[in-house]
Amino acid sequence: MSLDKATVRSIAELARIEVPEEALDHLAGELSNILTFVEQLAAVDTEGVQPMTSVTAMTLPLRADDVTAGGHADKVLANAPEAMEGFFTVPKVVE
Amino acid sequence: MTNLTHLTITEARRRLAKGEITAVELTRAHTEAMAAKRGLNAFITETPDLALEQAALSDARRAKGEAGSLEGIPLGIKDLFCTEGVRTTAASRILDGFTPPYESTVTANLKRAGAVSLGKLNLDEFAMGSANITSHFGPVENPWKSKSDPAKKLVPGGSSGGSAAAVAARIAMGATGTDTGGSIRQPASFCGIVGIKPTYGRCSRWGIVAFASSLDQAGPMARTVEDCALLLGAMAGHDPLDSTSAPLPVPDFAAALTGDIRGLKVGIPKEYRPDGLSDEVARIWDLGIEWLKDAGATPVEISLPYTKYALPTYYIVAPAECSSNLARYDGVRYGLRVEGKTLDEMYKKTRAAGFGAEVRRRILIGTYVLSAGYYDAYYAKAQKVRRLIADDFNNAFKSVDVILTPTAPSAAFGIGDNTDDPVTMWLNDVFTIPTSLAGLPGLSLPAGLSADGLPLGLQLIGRPFDEETVFRVAGVMEKAAAFTAAPACVAPTQARRESAGEAGEGV
């Protein structure tokens, strides 16, 4: 699979990573090489094979639906780039 | 007095218990080594004062008769484990300024066992890399030098490159690593030490910065098999905070080192001997097979036919999970923020500035293979092939008890080599990735030196949750290998078993 600039631009948009216009060509080349490499898998017959979602035979455990942690707003906000009055702050979202 | 930084953990425990040395003395010897060998760039954050405080508390606990299994042992912690009150970076700019308010389960377990932390070790950014050259804090240098070009700086392998370099250079007695596709085993091989990725689920992932959640697993790195067994015993265990952590008791791994492997069947997979495998690597593998035969085990040729699809499978599954896990770095709750006029612009600028090239590449690939219209062709396909790869191992373990392979296709290479194309770098993990995809335990131990004087490792792969057999076989191989070589920067006359006359032989 060879990716064009427009596809790379839209993947970068989905991933929320800014990519300068002049870097798109090079990136498209790199990503295309990687996709060509992984596309060897098309040669494998996987008819009837169940996708493996977990390597362990375990089923996910359930626990009681109790509150086990909380009340640490100060700790949670301590690492925020910007916080105010007990909240994270972000650029204005609603016009 | 012997140089305390050359002791094994096993020997240090004995001397501490007998009162011949104190944890403060042992820790000070290591903090001094850490300062003296800063040029290797093995640490991102050194915490010598904290280490000495912890050591003093350790001595006090011992005096009261409350010594844990790793009481007073100075270790390095890969900077992917969250440590309460100590900056944690994942070697990324995007976690700029992040100080966790909590401790990862694995490091909490080590603290509870009495271990002392020297600081946070360098790694590839978000553990993505095989040479420790993608760190925002600069590359780590391997303490080993090649005979042909002793001035050349070599990579320690990756992603746990700081861990491997610190242990090999006698800065730390042991270290934590994490392994997603070979990140413990390949650097252990490159630096001439022992490292084990245990079975997926053996160690809790809680508090470890996530890369690919279905593959990530923590494990120990140290200079002997027994030391790794002791460390893993302290790190492992069920943790309700990680739903994939196995509710199984932790065996006494060190007790598994009986030295007796008579009658054991050892699988030798023919697919791991591809055309173009280096003669040196092939030779050391053959040597390993001979050691096992001499000890009474039986080598059995096995086939793992889907091996060649492991790398492409991994490079769909791991980037897909990475793109999902790393979506959390948005400049809002922690770490770097680059301002933008809108929320979206802030996200995009923050993530462009915060992630390095390899991480960005993997996020983009992951985003693509998970996107509408491509999910089945790539991600679902890879999950199916992953099952076939795991089934290869299940079938093999019907007739063998353990599998022996090389750890990596080469010895350590130069910083800056193999960087022309991302796929070339990925080939380093060709022998370790299948084990990761199958969730199996894999251990690398140093087996000898290349003609150029660099360590080469062999890998032992076990059944799920049968680390004990892996350790038992590794113990026998370690004895046979008698790998006593050390990097030139480690004064050989001071090392245990490391007098010049006993230096490891080339192969």
PDB file of N, CA, C and O in Angstrom, chain A residues 22-82:
ATOM      1  N   GLU A  22       5.556  20.409   4.434  1.00  0.00           N
ATOM      2  CA  GLU A  22       6.787  19.989   3.730  1.00  0.00           C
ATOM      3  C   GLU A  22       7.298  18.636   4.241  1.00  0.00           C
ATOM      4  O   GLU A  22       8.164  18.026   3.614  1.00  0.00           O
ATOM      5  N   ALA A  23       6.777  18.142   5.382  1.00  0.00           N
ATOM      6  CA  ALA A  23       7.237  16.853   5.902  1.00  0.00           C
ATOM      7  C   ALA A  23       6.369  15.697   5.408  1.00  0.00           C
ATOM      8  O   ALA A  23       6.692  14.530   5.609  1.00  0.00           O
ATOM      9  N   LEU A  24       5.249  16.023   4.756  1.00  0.00           N
ATOM     10  CA  LEU A  24       4.279  14.988   4.387  1.00  0.00           C
ATOM     11  C   LEU A  24       4.835  13.965   3.404  1.00  0.00           C
ATOM     12  O   LEU A  24       4.595  12.765   3.535  1.00  0.00           O
ATOM     13  N   ASP A  25       5.598  14.437   2.420  1.00  0.00           N
ATOM     14  CA  ASP A  25       6.117  13.531   1.387  1.00  0.00           C
ATOM     15  C   ASP A  25       7.015  12.457   1.994  1.00  0.00           C
ATOM     16  O   ASP A  25       6.858  11.266   1.730  1.00  0.00           O
ATOM     17  N   HIS A  26       7.967  12.921   2.822  1.00  0.00           N
ATOM     18  CA  HIS A  26       8.910  11.993   3.441  1.00  0.00           C
ATOM     19  C   HIS A  26       8.172  10.989   4.339  1.00  0.00           C
ATOM     20  O   HIS A  26       8.421   9.786   4.282  1.00  0.00           O
ATOM     21  N   LEU A  27       7.246  11.513   5.117  1.00  0.00           N
ATOM     22  CA  LEU A  27       6.477  10.666   6.021  1.00  0.00           C
ATOM     23  C   LEU A  27       5.646   9.645   5.237  1.00  0.00           C
ATOM     24  O   LEU A  27       5.560   8.467   5.606  1.00  0.00           O
ATOM     25  N   ALA A  28       5.063  10.079   4.134  1.00  0.00           N
ATOM     26  CA  ALA A  28       4.274   9.163   3.293  1.00  0.00           C
ATOM     27  C   ALA A  28       5.148   8.015   2.815  1.00  0.00           C
ATOM     28  O   ALA A  28       4.723   6.851   2.796  1.00  0.00           O
ATOM     29  N   GLY A  29       6.393   8.322   2.463  1.00  0.00           N
ATOM     30  CA  GLY A  29       7.330   7.282   2.008  1.00  0.00           C
ATOM     31  C   GLY A  29       7.620   6.295   3.123  1.00  0.00           C
ATOM     32  O   GLY A  29       7.558   5.073   2.926  1.00  0.00           O
ATOM     33  N   GLU A  30       7.915   6.813   4.315  1.00  0.00           N
ATOM     34  CA  GLU A  30       8.234   5.940   5.456  1.00  0.00           C
ATOM     35  C   GLU A  30       7.053   5.041   5.810  1.00  0.00           C
ATOM     36  O   GLU A  30       7.209   3.836   6.006  1.00  0.00           O
ATOM     37  N   LEU A  31       5.881   5.654   5.908  1.00  0.00           N
ATOM     38  CA  LEU A  31       4.703   4.875   6.307  1.00  0.00           C
ATOM     39  C   LEU A  31       4.340   3.844   5.235  1.00  0.00           C
ATOM     40  O   LEU A  31       3.934   2.727   5.555  1.00  0.00           O
ATOM     41  N   SER A  32       4.523   4.200   3.980  1.00  0.00           N
ATOM     42  CA  SER A  32       4.241   3.249   2.891  1.00  0.00           C
ATOM     43  C   SER A  32       5.162   2.040   2.980  1.00  0.00           C
ATOM     44  O   SER A  32       4.727   0.900   2.791  1.00  0.00           O
ATOM     45  N   ASN A  33       6.444   2.283   3.278  1.00  0.00           N
ATOM     46  CA  ASN A  33       7.390   1.170   3.442  1.00  0.00           C
ATOM     47  C   ASN A  33       6.950   0.235   4.555  1.00  0.00           C
ATOM     48  O   ASN A  33       7.022  -0.991   4.428  1.00  0.00           O
ATOM     49  N   ILE A  34       6.513   0.820   5.658  1.00  0.00           N
ATOM     50  CA  ILE A  34       6.086   0.011   6.800  1.00  0.00           C
ATOM     51  C   ILE A  34       4.855  -0.812   6.416  1.00  0.00           C
ATOM     52  O   ILE A  34       4.773  -2.014   6.697  1.00  0.00           O
ATOM     53  N   LEU A  35       3.910  -0.172   5.735  1.00  0.00           N
ATOM     54  CA  LEU A  35       2.698  -0.896   5.350  1.00  0.00           C
ATOM     55  C   LEU A  35       3.015  -2.020   4.371  1.00  0.00           C
ATOM     56  O   LEU A  35       2.458  -3.111   4.466  1.00  0.00           O
ATOM     57  N   THR A  36       3.935  -1.765   3.449  1.00  0.00           N
ATOM     58  CA  THR A  36       4.339  -2.816   2.509  1.00  0.00           C
ATOM     59  C   THR A  36       4.922  -4.000   3.284  1.00  0.00           C
ATOM     60  O   THR A  36       4.632  -5.159   2.994  1.00  0.00           O
ATOM     61  N   PHE A  37       5.717  -3.680   4.305  1.00  0.00           N
ATOM     62  CA  PHE A  37       6.333  -4.727   5.128  1.00  0.00           C
ATOM     63  C   PHE A  37       5.266  -5.564   5.850  1.00  0.00           C
ATOM     64  O   PHE A  37       5.306  -6.795   5.819  1.00  0.00           O
ATOM     65  N   VAL A  38       4.289  -4.903   6.468  1.00  0.00           N
ATOM     66  CA  VAL A  38       3.305  -5.665   7.248  1.00  0.00           C
ATOM     67  C   VAL A  38       2.292  -6.388   6.353  1.00  0.00           C
ATOM     68  O   VAL A  38       1.645  -7.341   6.791  1.00  0.00           O
ATOM     69  N   GLU A  39       2.202  -5.962   5.104  1.00  0.00           N
ATOM     70  CA  GLU A  39       1.216  -6.593   4.216  1.00  0.00           C
ATOM     71  C   GLU A  39       1.584  -8.009   3.789  1.00  0.00           C
ATOM     72  O   GLU A  39       0.782  -8.687   3.151  1.00  0.00           O
ATOM     73  N   GLN A  40       2.776  -8.496   4.210  1.00  0.00           N
ATOM     74  CA  GLN A  40       3.091  -9.922   4.007  1.00  0.00           C
ATOM     75  C   GLN A  40       2.012 -10.801   4.619  1.00  0.00           C
ATOM     76  O   GLN A  40       1.837 -11.940   4.211  1.00  0.00           O
ATOM     77  N   LEU A  41       1.340 -10.289   5.611  1.00  0.00           N
ATOM     78  CA  LEU A  41       0.342 -11.104   6.315  1.00  0.00           C
ATOM     79  C   LEU A  41      -0.801 -11.533   5.401  1.00  0.00           C
ATOM     80  O   LEU A  41      -1.479 -12.524   5.678  1.00  0.00           O
ATOM     81  N   ALA A  42      -1.008 -10.786   4.326  1.00  0.00           N
ATOM     82  CA  ALA A  42      -2.085 -11.134   3.397  1.00  0.00           C
ATOM     83  C   ALA A  42      -1.898 -12.552   2.860  1.00  0.00           C
ATOM     84  O   ALA A  42      -2.864 -13.222   2.481  1.00  0.00           O
ATOM     85  N   ALA A  43      -0.637 -13.032   2.846  1.00  0.00           N
ATOM     86  CA  ALA A  43      -0.350 -14.367   2.299  1.00  0.00           C
ATOM     87  C   ALA A  43      -0.767 -15.491   3.242  1.00  0.00           C
ATOM     88  O   ALA A  43      -0.773 -16.660   2.854  1.00  0.00           O
ATOM     89  N   VAL A  44      -1.100 -15.156   4.487  1.00  0.00           N
ATOM     90  CA  VAL A  44      -1.422 -16.200   5.466  1.00  0.00           C
ATOM     91  C   VAL A  44      -2.908 -16.544   5.389  1.00  0.00           C
ATOM     92  O   VAL A  44      -3.763 -15.660   5.415  1.00  0.00           O
ATOM     93  N   ASP A  45      -3.184 -17.822   5.299  1.00  0.00           N
ATOM     94  CA  ASP A  45      -4.578 -18.271   5.287  1.00  0.00           C
ATOM     95  C   ASP A  45      -5.095 -18.258   6.728  1.00  0.00           C
ATOM     96  O   ASP A  45      -4.637 -19.023   7.572  1.00  0.00           O
ATOM     97  N   THR A  46      -6.032 -17.364   7.020  1.00  0.00           N
ATOM     98  CA  THR A  46      -6.568 -17.269   8.382  1.00  0.00           C
ATOM     99  C   THR A  46      -8.056 -17.614   8.417  1.00  0.00           C
ATOM    100  O   THR A  46      -8.757 -17.238   9.348  1.00  0.00           O
ATOM    101  N   GLU A  47      -8.493 -18.341   7.396  1.00  0.00           N
ATOM    102  CA  GLU A  47      -9.888 -18.764   7.335  1.00  0.00           C
ATOM    103  C   GLU A  47     -10.254 -19.544   8.605  1.00  0.00           C
ATOM    104  O   GLU A  47      -9.582 -20.511   8.963  1.00  0.00           O
ATOM    105  N   GLY A  48     -11.279 -19.087   9.301  1.00  0.00           N
ATOM    106  CA  GLY A  48     -11.754 -19.811  10.484  1.00  0.00           C
ATOM    107  C   GLY A  48     -10.933 -19.604  11.746  1.00  0.00           C
ATOM    108  O   GLY A  48     -11.217 -20.218  12.767  1.00  0.00           O
ATOM    109  N   VAL A  49      -9.895 -18.759  11.684  1.00  0.00           N
ATOM    110  CA  VAL A  49      -9.074 -18.509  12.881  1.00  0.00           C
ATOM    111  C   VAL A  49      -9.707 -17.386  13.692  1.00  0.00           C
ATOM    112  O   VAL A  49     -10.050 -16.341  13.152  1.00  0.00           O
ATOM    113  N   GLN A  50      -9.880 -17.624  14.978  1.00  0.00           N
ATOM    114  CA  GLN A  50     -10.434 -16.584  15.850  1.00  0.00           C
ATOM    115  C   GLN A  50      -9.357 -15.552  16.179  1.00  0.00           C
ATOM    116  O   GLN A  50      -8.250 -15.927  16.551  1.00  0.00           O
ATOM    117  N   PRO A  51      -9.669 -14.258  16.076  1.00  0.00           N
ATOM    118  CA  PRO A  51      -8.670 -13.245  16.448  1.00  0.00           C
ATOM    119  C   PRO A  51      -8.264 -13.396  17.907  1.00  0.00           C
ATOM    120  O   PRO A  51      -9.100 -13.701  18.754  1.00  0.00           O
ATOM    121  N   MET A  52      -6.988 -13.233  18.183  1.00  0.00           N
ATOM    122  CA  MET A  52      -6.498 -13.369  19.553  1.00  0.00           C
ATOM    123  C   MET A  52      -6.526 -11.999  20.220  1.00  0.00           C
ATOM    124  O   MET A  52      -5.821 -11.093  19.804  1.00  0.00           O
ATOM    125  N   THR A  53      -7.349 -11.867  21.229  1.00  0.00           N
ATOM    126  CA  THR A  53      -7.442 -10.574  21.905  1.00  0.00           C
ATOM    127  C   THR A  53      -6.716 -10.589  23.242  1.00  0.00           C
ATOM    128  O   THR A  53      -6.431  -9.553  23.809  1.00  0.00           O
ATOM    129  N   SER A  54      -6.420 -11.772  23.747  1.00  0.00           N
ATOM    130  CA  SER A  54      -5.701 -11.873  25.019  1.00  0.00           C
ATOM    131  C   SER A  54      -4.832 -13.117  24.982  1.00  0.00           C
ATOM    132  O   SER A  54      -5.267 -14.158  24.500  1.00  0.00           O
ATOM    133  N   VAL A  55      -3.607 -13.006  25.471  1.00  0.00           N
ATOM    134  CA  VAL A  55      -2.726 -14.177  25.437  1.00  0.00           C
ATOM    135  C   VAL A  55      -2.983 -15.127  26.595  1.00  0.00           C
ATOM    136  O   VAL A  55      -2.542 -16.258  26.573  1.00  0.00           O
ATOM    137  N   THR A  56      -3.669 -14.644  27.626  1.00  0.00           N
ATOM    138  CA  THR A  56      -3.919 -15.531  28.754  1.00  0.00           C
ATOM    139  C   THR A  56      -5.315 -16.129  28.630  1.00  0.00           C
ATOM    140  O   THR A  56      -6.203 -15.540  28.031  1.00  0.00           O
ATOM    141  N   ALA A  57      -5.470 -17.272  29.223  1.00  0.00           N
ATOM    142  CA  ALA A  57      -6.749 -17.970  29.123  1.00  0.00           C
ATOM    143  C   ALA A  57      -7.782 -17.392  30.089  1.00  0.00           C
ATOM    144  O   ALA A  57      -8.911 -17.852  30.147  1.00  0.00           O
ATOM    145  N   MET A  58      -7.381 -16.375  30.842  1.00  0.00           N
ATOM    146  CA  MET A  58      -8.250 -15.837  31.882  1.00  0.00           C
ATOM    147  C   MET A  58      -9.459 -15.098  31.315  1.00  0.00           C
ATOM    148  O   MET A  58      -9.364 -14.468  30.274  1.00  0.00           O
ATOM    149  N   THR A  59     -10.563 -15.149  32.062  1.00  0.00           N
ATOM    150  CA  THR A  59     -11.649 -14.223  31.766  1.00  0.00           C
ATOM    151  C   THR A  59     -11.462 -13.017  32.678  1.00  0.00           C
ATOM    152  O   THR A  59     -10.895 -13.130  33.762  1.00  0.00           O
ATOM    153  N   LEU A  60     -11.933 -11.881  32.232  1.00  0.00           N
ATOM    154  CA  LEU A  60     -11.731 -10.684  33.032  1.00  0.00           C
ATOM    155  C   LEU A  60     -12.473 -10.801  34.357  1.00  0.00           C
ATOM    156  O   LEU A  60     -13.642 -11.181  34.387  1.00  0.00           O
ATOM    157  N   PRO A  61     -11.815 -10.507  35.451  1.00  0.00           N
ATOM    158  CA  PRO A  61     -12.452 -10.642  36.764  1.00  0.00           C
ATOM    159  C   PRO A  61     -13.433  -9.495  37.021  1.00  0.00           C
ATOM    160  O   PRO A  61     -13.277  -8.405  36.490  1.00  0.00           O
ATOM    161  N   LEU A  62     -14.431  -9.777  37.808  1.00  0.00           N
ATOM    162  CA  LEU A  62     -15.363  -8.738  38.252  1.00  0.00           C
ATOM    163  C   LEU A  62     -15.045  -8.397  39.702  1.00  0.00           C
ATOM    164  O   LEU A  62     -14.577  -9.240  40.458  1.00  0.00           O
ATOM    165  N   ARG A  63     -15.319  -7.173  40.086  1.00  0.00           N
ATOM    166  CA  ARG A  63     -15.200  -6.831  41.503  1.00  0.00           C
ATOM    167  C   ARG A  63     -16.457  -6.077  41.917  1.00  0.00           C
ATOM    168  O   ARG A  63     -17.230  -5.622  41.059  1.00  0.00           O
ATOM    169  N   ALA A  64     -16.651  -5.949  43.203  1.00  0.00           N
ATOM    170  CA  ALA A  64     -17.806  -5.205  43.713  1.00  0.00           C
ATOM    171  C   ALA A  64     -17.728  -3.767  43.219  1.00  0.00           C
ATOM    172  O   ALA A  64     -16.647  -3.190  43.128  1.00  0.00           O
ATOM    173  N   ASP A  65     -18.871  -3.207  42.877  1.00  0.00           N
ATOM    174  CA  ASP A  65     -18.891  -1.860  42.321  1.00  0.00           C
ATOM    175  C   ASP A  65     -18.858  -0.829  43.456  1.00  0.00           C
ATOM    176  O   ASP A  65     -19.813  -0.111  43.701  1.00  0.00           O
ATOM    177  N   ASP A  66     -17.727  -0.818  44.151  1.00  0.00           N
ATOM    178  CA  ASP A  66     -17.568   0.102  45.273  1.00  0.00           C
ATOM    179  C   ASP A  66     -16.575   1.203  44.906  1.00  0.00           C
ATOM    180  O   ASP A  66     -15.672   0.979  44.102  1.00  0.00           O
ATOM    181  N   VAL A  67     -16.739   2.338  45.529  1.00  0.00           N
ATOM    182  CA  VAL A  67     -15.740   3.400  45.383  1.00  0.00           C
ATOM    183  C   VAL A  67     -14.530   3.010  46.222  1.00  0.00           C
ATOM    184  O   VAL A  67     -14.642   2.776  47.420  1.00  0.00           O
ATOM    185  N   THR A  68     -13.378   2.881  45.574  1.00  0.00           N
ATOM    186  CA  THR A  68     -12.196   2.432  46.310  1.00  0.00           C
ATOM    187  C   THR A  68     -11.126   3.519  46.385  1.00  0.00           C
ATOM    188  O   THR A  68     -10.113   3.357  47.050  1.00  0.00           O
ATOM    189  N   ALA A  69     -11.310   4.586  45.623  1.00  0.00           N
ATOM    190  CA  ALA A  69     -10.324   5.668  45.671  1.00  0.00           C
ATOM    191  C   ALA A  69     -11.052   6.961  45.368  1.00  0.00           C
ATOM    192  O   ALA A  69     -12.188   6.956  44.891  1.00  0.00           O
ATOM    193  N   GLY A  70     -10.419   8.063  45.620  1.00  0.00           N
ATOM    194  CA  GLY A  70     -11.032   9.348  45.313  1.00  0.00           C
ATOM    195  C   GLY A  70     -10.696  10.372  46.364  1.00  0.00           C
ATOM    196  O   GLY A  70      -9.964  10.081  47.331  1.00  0.00           O
ATOM    197  N   GLY A  71     -11.207  11.571  46.160  1.00  0.00           N
ATOM    198  CA  GLY A  71     -10.947  12.641  47.121  1.00  0.00           C
ATOM    199  C   GLY A  71      -9.541  13.197  47.037  1.00  0.00           C
ATOM    200  O   GLY A  71      -9.011  13.728  47.999  1.00  0.00           O
ATOM    201  N   HIS A  72      -8.897  13.020  45.836  1.00  0.00           N
ATOM    202  CA  HIS A  72      -7.519  13.499  45.684  1.00  0.00           C
ATOM    203  C   HIS A  72      -7.420  14.562  44.603  1.00  0.00           C
ATOM    204  O   HIS A  72      -6.473  14.572  43.826  1.00  0.00           O
ATOM    205  N   ALA A  73      -8.396  15.442  44.532  1.00  0.00           N
ATOM    206  CA  ALA A  73      -8.385  16.442  43.457  1.00  0.00           C
ATOM    207  C   ALA A  73      -7.062  17.208  43.423  1.00  0.00           C
ATOM    208  O   ALA A  73      -6.521  17.482  42.357  1.00  0.00           O
ATOM    209  N   ASP A  74      -6.537  17.526  44.603  1.00  0.00           N
ATOM    210  CA  ASP A  74      -5.277  18.284  44.631  1.00  0.00           C
ATOM    211  C   ASP A  74      -4.144  17.491  43.992  1.00  0.00           C
ATOM    212  O   ASP A  74      -3.364  18.012  43.195  1.00  0.00           O
ATOM    213  N   LYS A  75      -4.086  16.191  44.301  1.00  0.00           N
ATOM    214  CA  LYS A  75      -3.023  15.349  43.712  1.00  0.00           C
ATOM    215  C   LYS A  75      -3.212  15.221  42.206  1.00  0.00           C
ATOM    216  O   LYS A  75      -2.256  15.229  41.435  1.00  0.00           O
ATOM    217  N   VAL A  76      -4.461  15.065  41.798  1.00  0.00           N
ATOM    218  CA  VAL A  76      -4.764  14.883  40.381  1.00  0.00           C
ATOM    219  C   VAL A  76      -4.377  16.138  39.598  1.00  0.00           C
ATOM    220  O   VAL A  76      -3.831  16.069  38.498  1.00  0.00           O
ATOM    221  N   LEU A  77      -4.631  17.284  40.183  1.00  0.00           N
ATOM    222  CA  LEU A  77      -4.366  18.535  39.473  1.00  0.00           C
ATOM    223  C   LEU A  77      -2.910  18.996  39.588  1.00  0.00           C
ATOM    224  O   LEU A  77      -2.483  19.888  38.862  1.00  0.00           O
ATOM    225  N   ALA A  78      -2.157  18.364  40.493  1.00  0.00           N
ATOM    226  CA  ALA A  78      -0.796  18.840  40.760  1.00  0.00           C
ATOM    227  C   ALA A  78       0.084  18.830  39.513  1.00  0.00           C
ATOM    228  O   ALA A  78       0.992  19.650  39.381  1.00  0.00           O
ATOM    229  N   ASN A  79      -0.182  17.907  38.584  1.00  0.00           N
ATOM    230  CA  ASN A  79       0.646  17.807  37.380  1.00  0.00           C
ATOM    231  C   ASN A  79       0.070  18.553  36.184  1.00  0.00           C
ATOM    232  O   ASN A  79       0.646  18.508  35.099  1.00  0.00           O
ATOM    233  N   ALA A  80      -1.056  19.228  36.364  1.00  0.00           N
ATOM    234  CA  ALA A  80      -1.704  19.881  35.217  1.00  0.00           C
ATOM    235  C   ALA A  80      -0.885  21.069  34.735  1.00  0.00           C
ATOM    236  O   ALA A  80      -0.376  21.838  35.553  1.00  0.00           O
ATOM    237  N   PRO A  81      -0.735  21.204  33.416  1.00  0.00           N
ATOM    238  CA  PRO A  81      -0.039  22.386  32.901  1.00  0.00           C
ATOM    239  C   PRO A  81      -0.741  23.666  33.331  1.00  0.00           C
ATOM    240  O   PRO A  81      -0.119  24.688  33.548  1.00  0.00           O
ATOM    241  N   GLU A  82      -2.072  23.591  33.442  1.00  0.00           N
ATOM    242  CA  GLU A  82      -2.835  24.760  33.853  1.00  0.00           C
ATOM    243  C   GLU A  82      -4.083  24.278  34.574  1.00  0.00           C
ATOM    244  O   GLU A  82      -4.854  23.485  34.035  1.00  0.00           O
TER     245      GLU A  82
END
